[in-house]
PDB file of C-alpha atoms in Angstrom:
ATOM      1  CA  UNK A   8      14.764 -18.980  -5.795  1.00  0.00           C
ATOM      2  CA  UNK A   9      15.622 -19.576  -1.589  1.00  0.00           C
ATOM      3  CA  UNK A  10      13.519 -16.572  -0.195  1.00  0.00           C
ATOM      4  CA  UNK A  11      13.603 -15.383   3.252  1.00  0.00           C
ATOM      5  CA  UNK A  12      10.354 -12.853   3.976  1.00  0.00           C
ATOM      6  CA  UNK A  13      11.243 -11.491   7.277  1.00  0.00           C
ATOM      7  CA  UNK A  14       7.750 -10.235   8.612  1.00  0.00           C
ATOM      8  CA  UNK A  15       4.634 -12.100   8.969  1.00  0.00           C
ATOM      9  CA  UNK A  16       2.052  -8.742   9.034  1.00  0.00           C
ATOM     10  CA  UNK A  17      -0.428  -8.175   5.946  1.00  0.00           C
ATOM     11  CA  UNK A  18       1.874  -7.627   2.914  1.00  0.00           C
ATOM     12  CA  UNK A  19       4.191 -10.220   4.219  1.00  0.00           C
ATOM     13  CA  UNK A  20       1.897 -13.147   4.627  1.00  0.00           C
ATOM     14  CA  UNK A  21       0.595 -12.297   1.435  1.00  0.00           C
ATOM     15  CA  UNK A  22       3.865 -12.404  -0.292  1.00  0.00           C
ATOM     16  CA  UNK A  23       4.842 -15.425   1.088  1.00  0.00           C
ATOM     17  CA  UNK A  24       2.178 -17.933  -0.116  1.00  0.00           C
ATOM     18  CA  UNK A  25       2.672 -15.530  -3.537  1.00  0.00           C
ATOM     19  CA  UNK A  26       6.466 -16.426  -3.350  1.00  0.00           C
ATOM     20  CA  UNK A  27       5.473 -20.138  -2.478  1.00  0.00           C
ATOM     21  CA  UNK A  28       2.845 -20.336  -5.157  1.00  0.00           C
ATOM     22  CA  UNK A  29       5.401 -19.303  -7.989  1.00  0.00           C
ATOM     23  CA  UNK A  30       7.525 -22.423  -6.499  1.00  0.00           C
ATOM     24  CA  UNK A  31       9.909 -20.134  -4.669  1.00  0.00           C
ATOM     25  CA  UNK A  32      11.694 -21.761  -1.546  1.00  0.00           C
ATOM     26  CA  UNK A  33      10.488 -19.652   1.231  1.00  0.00           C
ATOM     27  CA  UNK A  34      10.961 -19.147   4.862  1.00  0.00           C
ATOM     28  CA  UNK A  35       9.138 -16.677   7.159  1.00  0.00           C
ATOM     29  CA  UNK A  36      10.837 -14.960  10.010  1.00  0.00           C
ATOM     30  CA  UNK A  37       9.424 -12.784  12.368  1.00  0.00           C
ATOM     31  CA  UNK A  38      10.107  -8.806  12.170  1.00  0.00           C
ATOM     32  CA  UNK A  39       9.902  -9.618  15.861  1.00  0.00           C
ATOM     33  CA  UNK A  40      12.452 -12.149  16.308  1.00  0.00           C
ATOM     34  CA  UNK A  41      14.889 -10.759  14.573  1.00  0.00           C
ATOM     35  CA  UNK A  42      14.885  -7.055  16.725  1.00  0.00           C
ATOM     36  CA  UNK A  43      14.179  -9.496  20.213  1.00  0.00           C
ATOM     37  CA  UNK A  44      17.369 -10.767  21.671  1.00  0.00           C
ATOM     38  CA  UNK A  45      17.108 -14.412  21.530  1.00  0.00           C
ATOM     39  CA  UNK A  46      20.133 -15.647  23.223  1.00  0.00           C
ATOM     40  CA  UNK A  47      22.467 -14.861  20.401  1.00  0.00           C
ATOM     41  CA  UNK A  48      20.690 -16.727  18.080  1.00  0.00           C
ATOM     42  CA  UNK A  49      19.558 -15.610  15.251  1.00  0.00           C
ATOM     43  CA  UNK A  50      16.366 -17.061  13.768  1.00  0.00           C
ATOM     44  CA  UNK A  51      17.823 -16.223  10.295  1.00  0.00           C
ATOM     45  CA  UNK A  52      19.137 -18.265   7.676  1.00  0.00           C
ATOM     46  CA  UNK A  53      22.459 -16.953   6.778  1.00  0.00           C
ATOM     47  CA  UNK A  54      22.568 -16.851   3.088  1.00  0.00           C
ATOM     48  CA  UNK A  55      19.849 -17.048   0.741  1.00  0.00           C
ATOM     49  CA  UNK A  56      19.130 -15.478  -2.924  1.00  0.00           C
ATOM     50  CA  UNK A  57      17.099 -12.697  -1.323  1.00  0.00           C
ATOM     51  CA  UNK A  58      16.101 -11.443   1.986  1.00  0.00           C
ATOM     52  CA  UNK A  59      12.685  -9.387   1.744  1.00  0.00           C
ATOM     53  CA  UNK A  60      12.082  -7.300   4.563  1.00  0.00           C
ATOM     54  CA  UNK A  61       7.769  -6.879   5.160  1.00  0.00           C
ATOM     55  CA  UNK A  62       7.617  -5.026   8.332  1.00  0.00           C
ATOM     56  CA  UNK A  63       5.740  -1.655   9.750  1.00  0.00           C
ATOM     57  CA  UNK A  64       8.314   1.509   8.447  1.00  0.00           C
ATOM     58  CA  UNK A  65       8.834   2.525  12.035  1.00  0.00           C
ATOM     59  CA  UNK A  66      11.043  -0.577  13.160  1.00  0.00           C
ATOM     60  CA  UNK A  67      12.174  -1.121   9.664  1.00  0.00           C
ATOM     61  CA  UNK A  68      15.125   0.587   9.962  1.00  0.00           C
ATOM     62  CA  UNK A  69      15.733  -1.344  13.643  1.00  0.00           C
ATOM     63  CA  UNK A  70      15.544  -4.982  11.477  1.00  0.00           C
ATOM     64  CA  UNK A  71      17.563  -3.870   8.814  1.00  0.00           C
ATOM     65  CA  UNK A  72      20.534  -3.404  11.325  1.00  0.00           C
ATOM     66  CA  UNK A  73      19.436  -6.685  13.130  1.00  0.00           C
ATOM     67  CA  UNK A  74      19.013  -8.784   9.934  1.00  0.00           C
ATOM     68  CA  UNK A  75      21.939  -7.236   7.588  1.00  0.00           C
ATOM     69  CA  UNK A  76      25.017  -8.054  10.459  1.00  0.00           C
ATOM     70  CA  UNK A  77      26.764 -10.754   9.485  1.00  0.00           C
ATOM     71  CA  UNK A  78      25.180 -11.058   5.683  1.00  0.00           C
ATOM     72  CA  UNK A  79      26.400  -7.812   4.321  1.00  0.00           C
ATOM     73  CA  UNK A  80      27.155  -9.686   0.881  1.00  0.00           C
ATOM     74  CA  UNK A  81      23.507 -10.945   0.526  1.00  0.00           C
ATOM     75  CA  UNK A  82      20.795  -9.650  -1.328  1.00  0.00           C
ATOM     76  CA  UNK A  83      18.221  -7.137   0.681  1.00  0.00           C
ATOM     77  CA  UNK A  84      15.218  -5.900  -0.288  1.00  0.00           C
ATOM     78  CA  UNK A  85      12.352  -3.741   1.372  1.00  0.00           C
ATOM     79  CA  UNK A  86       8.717  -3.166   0.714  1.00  0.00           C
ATOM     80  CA  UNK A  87       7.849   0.228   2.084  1.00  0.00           C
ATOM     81  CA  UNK A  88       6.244   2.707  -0.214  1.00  0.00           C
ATOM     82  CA  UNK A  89       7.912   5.815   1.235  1.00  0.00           C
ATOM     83  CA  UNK A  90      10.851   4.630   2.145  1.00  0.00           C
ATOM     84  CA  UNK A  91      14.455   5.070   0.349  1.00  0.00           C
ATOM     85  CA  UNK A  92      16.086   2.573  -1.064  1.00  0.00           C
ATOM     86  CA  UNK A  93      19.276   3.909   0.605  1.00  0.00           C
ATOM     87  CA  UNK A  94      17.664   2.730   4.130  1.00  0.00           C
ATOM     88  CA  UNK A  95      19.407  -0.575   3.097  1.00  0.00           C
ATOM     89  CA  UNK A  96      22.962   0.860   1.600  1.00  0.00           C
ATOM     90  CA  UNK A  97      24.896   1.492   4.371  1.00  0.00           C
ATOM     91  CA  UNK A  98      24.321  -2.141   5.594  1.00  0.00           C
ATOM     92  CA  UNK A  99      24.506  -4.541   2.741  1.00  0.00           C
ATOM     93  CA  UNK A 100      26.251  -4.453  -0.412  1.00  0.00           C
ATOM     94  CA  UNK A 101      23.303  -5.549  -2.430  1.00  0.00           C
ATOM     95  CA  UNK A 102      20.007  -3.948  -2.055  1.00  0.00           C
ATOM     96  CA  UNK A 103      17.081  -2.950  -3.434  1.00  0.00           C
ATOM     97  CA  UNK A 104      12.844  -2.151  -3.154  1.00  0.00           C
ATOM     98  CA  UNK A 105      10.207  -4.866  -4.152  1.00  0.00           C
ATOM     99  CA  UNK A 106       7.155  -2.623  -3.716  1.00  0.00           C
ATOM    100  CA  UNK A 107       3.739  -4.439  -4.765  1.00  0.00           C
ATOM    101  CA  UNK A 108       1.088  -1.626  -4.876  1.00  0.00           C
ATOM    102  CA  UNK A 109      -2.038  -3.535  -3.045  1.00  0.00           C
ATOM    103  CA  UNK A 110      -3.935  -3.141  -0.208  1.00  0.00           C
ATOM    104  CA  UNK A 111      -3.570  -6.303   1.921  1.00  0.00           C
ATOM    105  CA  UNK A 112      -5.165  -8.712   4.700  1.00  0.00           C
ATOM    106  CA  UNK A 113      -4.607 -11.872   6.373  1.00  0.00           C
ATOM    107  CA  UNK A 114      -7.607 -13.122   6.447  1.00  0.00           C
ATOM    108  CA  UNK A 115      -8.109 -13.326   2.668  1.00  0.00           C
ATOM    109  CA  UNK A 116      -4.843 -13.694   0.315  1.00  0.00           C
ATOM    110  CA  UNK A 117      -4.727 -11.531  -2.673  1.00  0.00           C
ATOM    111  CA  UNK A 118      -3.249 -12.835  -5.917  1.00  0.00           C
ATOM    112  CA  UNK A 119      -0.825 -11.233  -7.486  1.00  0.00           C
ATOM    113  CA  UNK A 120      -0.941 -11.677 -10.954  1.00  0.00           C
ATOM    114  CA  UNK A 121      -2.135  -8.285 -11.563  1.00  0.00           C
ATOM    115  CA  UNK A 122      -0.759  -6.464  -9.010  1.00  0.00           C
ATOM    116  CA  UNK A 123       1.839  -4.060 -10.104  1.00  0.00           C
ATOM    117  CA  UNK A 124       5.412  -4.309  -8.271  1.00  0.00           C
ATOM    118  CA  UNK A 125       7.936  -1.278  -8.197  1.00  0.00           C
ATOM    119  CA  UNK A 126      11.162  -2.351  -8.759  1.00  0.00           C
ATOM    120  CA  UNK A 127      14.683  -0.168  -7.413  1.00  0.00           C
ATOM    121  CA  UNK A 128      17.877  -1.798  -7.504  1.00  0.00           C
ATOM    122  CA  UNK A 129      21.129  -0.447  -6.156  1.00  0.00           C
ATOM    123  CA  UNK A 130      22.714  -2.042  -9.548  1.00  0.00           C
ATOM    124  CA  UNK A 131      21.822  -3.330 -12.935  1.00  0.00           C
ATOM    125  CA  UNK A 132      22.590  -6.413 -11.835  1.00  0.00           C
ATOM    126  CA  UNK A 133      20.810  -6.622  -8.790  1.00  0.00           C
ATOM    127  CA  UNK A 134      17.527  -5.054 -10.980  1.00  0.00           C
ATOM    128  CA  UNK A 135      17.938  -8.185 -13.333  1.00  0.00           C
ATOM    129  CA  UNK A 136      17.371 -10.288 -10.280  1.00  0.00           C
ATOM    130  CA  UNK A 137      14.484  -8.263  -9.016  1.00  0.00           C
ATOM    131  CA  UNK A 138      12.932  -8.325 -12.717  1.00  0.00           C
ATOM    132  CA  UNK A 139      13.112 -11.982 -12.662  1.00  0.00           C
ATOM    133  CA  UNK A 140      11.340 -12.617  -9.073  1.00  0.00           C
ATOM    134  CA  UNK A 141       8.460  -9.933  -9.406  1.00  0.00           C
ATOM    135  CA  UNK A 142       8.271 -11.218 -13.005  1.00  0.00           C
ATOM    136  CA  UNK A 143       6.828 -15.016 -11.317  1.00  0.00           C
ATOM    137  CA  UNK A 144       4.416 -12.906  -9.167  1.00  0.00           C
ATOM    138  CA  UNK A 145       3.478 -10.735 -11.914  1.00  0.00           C
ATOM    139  CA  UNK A 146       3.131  -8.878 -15.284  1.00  0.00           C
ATOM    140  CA  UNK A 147       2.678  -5.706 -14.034  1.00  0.00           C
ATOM    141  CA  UNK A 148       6.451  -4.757 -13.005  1.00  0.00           C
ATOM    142  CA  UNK A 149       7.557  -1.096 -13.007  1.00  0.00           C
ATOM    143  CA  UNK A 150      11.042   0.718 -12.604  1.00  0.00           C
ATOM    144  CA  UNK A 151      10.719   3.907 -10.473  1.00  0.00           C
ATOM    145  CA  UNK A 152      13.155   6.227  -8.126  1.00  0.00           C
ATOM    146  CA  UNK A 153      12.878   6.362  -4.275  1.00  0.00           C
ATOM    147  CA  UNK A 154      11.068  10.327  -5.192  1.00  0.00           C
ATOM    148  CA  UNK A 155       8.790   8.966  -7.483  1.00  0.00           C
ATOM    149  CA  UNK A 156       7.733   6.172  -5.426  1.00  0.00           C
ATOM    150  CA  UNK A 157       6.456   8.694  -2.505  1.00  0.00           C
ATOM    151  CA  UNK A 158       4.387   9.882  -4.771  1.00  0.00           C
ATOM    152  CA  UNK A 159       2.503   6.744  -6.322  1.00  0.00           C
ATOM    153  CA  UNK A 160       2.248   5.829  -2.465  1.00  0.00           C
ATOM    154  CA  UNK A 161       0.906   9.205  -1.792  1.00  0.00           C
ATOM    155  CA  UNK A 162      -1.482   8.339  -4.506  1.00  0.00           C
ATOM    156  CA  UNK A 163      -2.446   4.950  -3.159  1.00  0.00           C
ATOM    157  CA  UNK A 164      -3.259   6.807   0.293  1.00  0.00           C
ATOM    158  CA  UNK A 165      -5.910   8.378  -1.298  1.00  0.00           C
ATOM    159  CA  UNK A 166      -7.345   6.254  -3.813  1.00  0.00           C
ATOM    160  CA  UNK A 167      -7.553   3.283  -0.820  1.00  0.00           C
ATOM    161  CA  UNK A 168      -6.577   5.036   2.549  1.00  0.00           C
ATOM    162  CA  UNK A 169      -9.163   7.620   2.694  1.00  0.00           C
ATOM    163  CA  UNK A 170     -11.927   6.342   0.242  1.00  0.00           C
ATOM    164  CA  UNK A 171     -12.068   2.897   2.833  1.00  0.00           C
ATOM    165  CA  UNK A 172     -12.297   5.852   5.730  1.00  0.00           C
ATOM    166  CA  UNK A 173     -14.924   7.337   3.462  1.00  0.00           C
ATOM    167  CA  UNK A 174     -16.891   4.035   3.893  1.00  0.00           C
ATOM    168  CA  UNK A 175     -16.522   4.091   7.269  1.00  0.00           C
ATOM    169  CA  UNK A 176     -17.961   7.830   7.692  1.00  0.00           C
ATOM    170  CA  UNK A 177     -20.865   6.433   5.587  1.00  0.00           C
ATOM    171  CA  UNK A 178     -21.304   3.548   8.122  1.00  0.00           C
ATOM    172  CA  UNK A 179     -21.688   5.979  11.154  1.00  0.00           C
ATOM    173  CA  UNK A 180     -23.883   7.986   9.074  1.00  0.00           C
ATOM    174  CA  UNK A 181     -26.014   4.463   8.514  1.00  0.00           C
ATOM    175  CA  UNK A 182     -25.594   3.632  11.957  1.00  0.00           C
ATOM    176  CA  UNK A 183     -27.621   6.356  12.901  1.00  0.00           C
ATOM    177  CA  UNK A 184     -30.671   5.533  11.391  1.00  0.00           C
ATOM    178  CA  UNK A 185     -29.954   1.592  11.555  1.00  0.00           C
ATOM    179  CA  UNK A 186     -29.372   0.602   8.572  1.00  0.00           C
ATOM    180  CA  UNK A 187     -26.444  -1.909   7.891  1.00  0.00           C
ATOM    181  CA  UNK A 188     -23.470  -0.631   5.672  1.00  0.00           C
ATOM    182  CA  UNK A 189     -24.086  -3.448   2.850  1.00  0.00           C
ATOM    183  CA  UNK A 190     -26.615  -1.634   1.207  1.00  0.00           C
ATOM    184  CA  UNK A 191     -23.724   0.710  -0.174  1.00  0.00           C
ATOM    185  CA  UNK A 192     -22.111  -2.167  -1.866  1.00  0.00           C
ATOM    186  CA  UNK A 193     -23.740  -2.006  -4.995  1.00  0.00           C
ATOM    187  CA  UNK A 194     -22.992   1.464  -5.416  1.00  0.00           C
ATOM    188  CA  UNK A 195     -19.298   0.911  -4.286  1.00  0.00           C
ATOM    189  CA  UNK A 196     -18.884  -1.957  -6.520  1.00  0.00           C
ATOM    190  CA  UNK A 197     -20.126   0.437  -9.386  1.00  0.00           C
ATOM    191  CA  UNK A 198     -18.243   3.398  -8.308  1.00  0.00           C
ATOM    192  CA  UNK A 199     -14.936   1.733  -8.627  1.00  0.00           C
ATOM    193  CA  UNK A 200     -16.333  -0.699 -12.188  1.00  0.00           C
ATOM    194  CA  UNK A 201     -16.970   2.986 -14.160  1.00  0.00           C
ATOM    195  CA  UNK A 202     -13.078   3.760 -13.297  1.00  0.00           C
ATOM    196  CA  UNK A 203     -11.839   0.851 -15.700  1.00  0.00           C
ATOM    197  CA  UNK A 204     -13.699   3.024 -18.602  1.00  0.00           C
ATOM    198  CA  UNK A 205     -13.491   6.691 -17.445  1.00  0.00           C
ATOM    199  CA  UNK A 206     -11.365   8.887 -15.449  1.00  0.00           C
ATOM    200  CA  UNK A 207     -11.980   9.932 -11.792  1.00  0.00           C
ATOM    201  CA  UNK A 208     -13.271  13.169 -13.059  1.00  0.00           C
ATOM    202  CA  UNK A 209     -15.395  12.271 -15.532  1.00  0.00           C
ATOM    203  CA  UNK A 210     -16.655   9.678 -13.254  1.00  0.00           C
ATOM    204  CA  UNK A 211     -17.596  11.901 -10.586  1.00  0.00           C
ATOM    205  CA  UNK A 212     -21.435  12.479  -9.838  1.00  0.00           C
ATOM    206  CA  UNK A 213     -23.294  14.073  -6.662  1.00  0.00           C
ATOM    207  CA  UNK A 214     -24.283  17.350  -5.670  1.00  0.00           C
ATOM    208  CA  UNK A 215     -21.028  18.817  -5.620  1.00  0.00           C
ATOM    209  CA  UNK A 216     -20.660  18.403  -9.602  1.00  0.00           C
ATOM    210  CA  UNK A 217     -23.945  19.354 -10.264  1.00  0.00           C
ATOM    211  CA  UNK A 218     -23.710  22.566  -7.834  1.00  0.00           C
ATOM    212  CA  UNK A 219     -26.835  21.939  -6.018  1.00  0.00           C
ATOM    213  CA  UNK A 220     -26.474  23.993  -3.272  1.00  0.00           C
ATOM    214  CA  UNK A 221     -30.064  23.321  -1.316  1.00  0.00           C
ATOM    215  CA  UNK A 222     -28.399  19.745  -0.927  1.00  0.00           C
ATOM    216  CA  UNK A 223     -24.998  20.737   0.358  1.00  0.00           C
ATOM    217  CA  UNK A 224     -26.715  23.063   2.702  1.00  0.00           C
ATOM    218  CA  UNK A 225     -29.374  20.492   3.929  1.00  0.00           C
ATOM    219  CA  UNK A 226     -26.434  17.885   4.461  1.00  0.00           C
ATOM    220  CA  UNK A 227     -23.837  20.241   5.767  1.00  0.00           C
ATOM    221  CA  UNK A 228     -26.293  21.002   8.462  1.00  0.00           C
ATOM    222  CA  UNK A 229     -27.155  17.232   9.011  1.00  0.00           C
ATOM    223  CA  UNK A 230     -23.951  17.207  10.653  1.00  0.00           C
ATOM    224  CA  UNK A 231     -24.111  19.884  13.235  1.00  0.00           C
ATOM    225  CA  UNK A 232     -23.408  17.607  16.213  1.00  0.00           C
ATOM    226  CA  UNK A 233     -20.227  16.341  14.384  1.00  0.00           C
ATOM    227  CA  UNK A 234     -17.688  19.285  13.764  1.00  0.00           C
ATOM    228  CA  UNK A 235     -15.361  16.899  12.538  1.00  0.00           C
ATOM    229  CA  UNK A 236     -16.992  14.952   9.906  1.00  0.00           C
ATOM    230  CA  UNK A 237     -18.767  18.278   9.051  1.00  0.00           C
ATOM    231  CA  UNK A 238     -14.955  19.674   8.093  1.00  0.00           C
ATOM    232  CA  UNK A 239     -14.184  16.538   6.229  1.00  0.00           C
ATOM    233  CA  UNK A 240     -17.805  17.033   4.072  1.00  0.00           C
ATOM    234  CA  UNK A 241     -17.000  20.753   3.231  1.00  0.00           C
ATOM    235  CA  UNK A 242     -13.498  20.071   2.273  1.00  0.00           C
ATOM    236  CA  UNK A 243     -13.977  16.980  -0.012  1.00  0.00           C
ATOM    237  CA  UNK A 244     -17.266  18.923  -1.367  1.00  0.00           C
ATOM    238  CA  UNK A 245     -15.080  22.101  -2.341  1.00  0.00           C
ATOM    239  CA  UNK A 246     -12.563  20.128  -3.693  1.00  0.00           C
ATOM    240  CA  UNK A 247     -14.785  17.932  -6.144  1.00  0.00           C
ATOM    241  CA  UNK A 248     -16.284  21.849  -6.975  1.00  0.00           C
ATOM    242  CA  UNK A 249     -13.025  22.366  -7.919  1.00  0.00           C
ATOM    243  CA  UNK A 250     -11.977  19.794  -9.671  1.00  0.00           C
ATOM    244  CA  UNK A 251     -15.224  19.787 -11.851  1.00  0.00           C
ATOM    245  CA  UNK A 252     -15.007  23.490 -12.586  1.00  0.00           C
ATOM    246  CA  UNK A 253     -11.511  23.442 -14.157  1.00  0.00           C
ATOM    247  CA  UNK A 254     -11.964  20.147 -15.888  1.00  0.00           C
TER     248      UNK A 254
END
């Protein structure tokens, strides 16, 4: 298939040496160039079999204007987790979301044979189309509505967003007694290996689960000269209480 990916960020690099590795025909535009006014010319192709839209959600609507004029019978898609599909429907006549659920980076290129890609089509003949691309990237490839897709983003947030911030509140903790945050890896690497066997809860060690409360004491009070990461240790220590408690 002729793919335009307009946005050269994380997700869209990524995508586009996926899309070129599957033997797609793809060209990368800038989110950029399309919402800067270059002379009246637009840096994008007019036609192609889809136009995948990679960019940050806050100019996303912005490029959809800029990109759609002019190509209202072409095939759009978007990438954002939280946003709805009907971003794109008063613009183009085709549409749809092509959501792959990974956490990205330029500087090393995922593959994306396992990653799983959310599929919503305005159509069930613009789905058929979507099936068929994600299906080259992928076996993983899911149906799901704009509502239920907030929520498997919401999910992602924390399973990736906050556990990575985690790590990074265990680095300043390791900072302060110098020792360098690679030490962890092991027992990150293991952490995330028992969840391909167990669930999250019945994964789930530390003092919290085993209620000892000399511990959470002793470490709540390690962090008197951080009020902040103090909060964000007695909230995620009630909550794994909690969880453990009712499981």
């Amino acid at each position: 298939m002729n793919i335009v990916v307009i946005g050269t960020g994380r997700l869209g690099t990524n995508l586009a040496q996926a899309l070129r590795d599957a033997g797609h025909d793809v060209t990368v535009v800038r989110g950029r160039a399309v919402t800067t006014d270059c002379g009246g010319e637009s840096p994008l192709p007019q036609t192609a079999d889809a136009f995948i839209i990679a960019v940050k959600d806050d100019v996303l609507e912005d490029v959809i204007v800029r990109a759609t004029k002019g190509r209202e019978d072409q095939l759009f898609l978007h990438t954002a987790g939280s946003m709805p599909m009907s971003a794109l429907s008063d613009y183009c006549r085709r549409y749809g979301v092509f959501y792959p659920m990974q956490t990205f980076s330029k500087e090393t290129i995922v593959p994306f044979t396992d990653i799983p890609i959310f599929l919503e089509a305005d159509s069930a003949e613009t789905l058929d189309v979507l099936n068929e691309l994600a299906r080259t990237l992928s076996s993983h490839v899911y149906h799901l509505s704009t509502d239920d897709r907030r929520y498997l983003h919401l999910a992602a947030v924390f399973a990736c967003n906050f556990a990575n911030h985690c790590m990074a509140l265990s680095a300043d903790v390791l900072g302060r007694i110098g020792i360098p945050f690679d030490v962890m890896l092991p027992l990150i690497d293991q952490t995330v290996r028992k969840l391909h066997t167990m669930s999250p809860v019945d994964a789930q060690t530390g003092p919290a689960v085993r209620h000892d409360n000399n511990v959470i004491i002793g470490q709540h009070h390690l962090l008197d000269d951080n009020p902040k990461m103090q909060n964000v240790y007695d909230l995620l220590t009630n909550s794994i209480y909690e969880k453990s408690t009712n499981k």
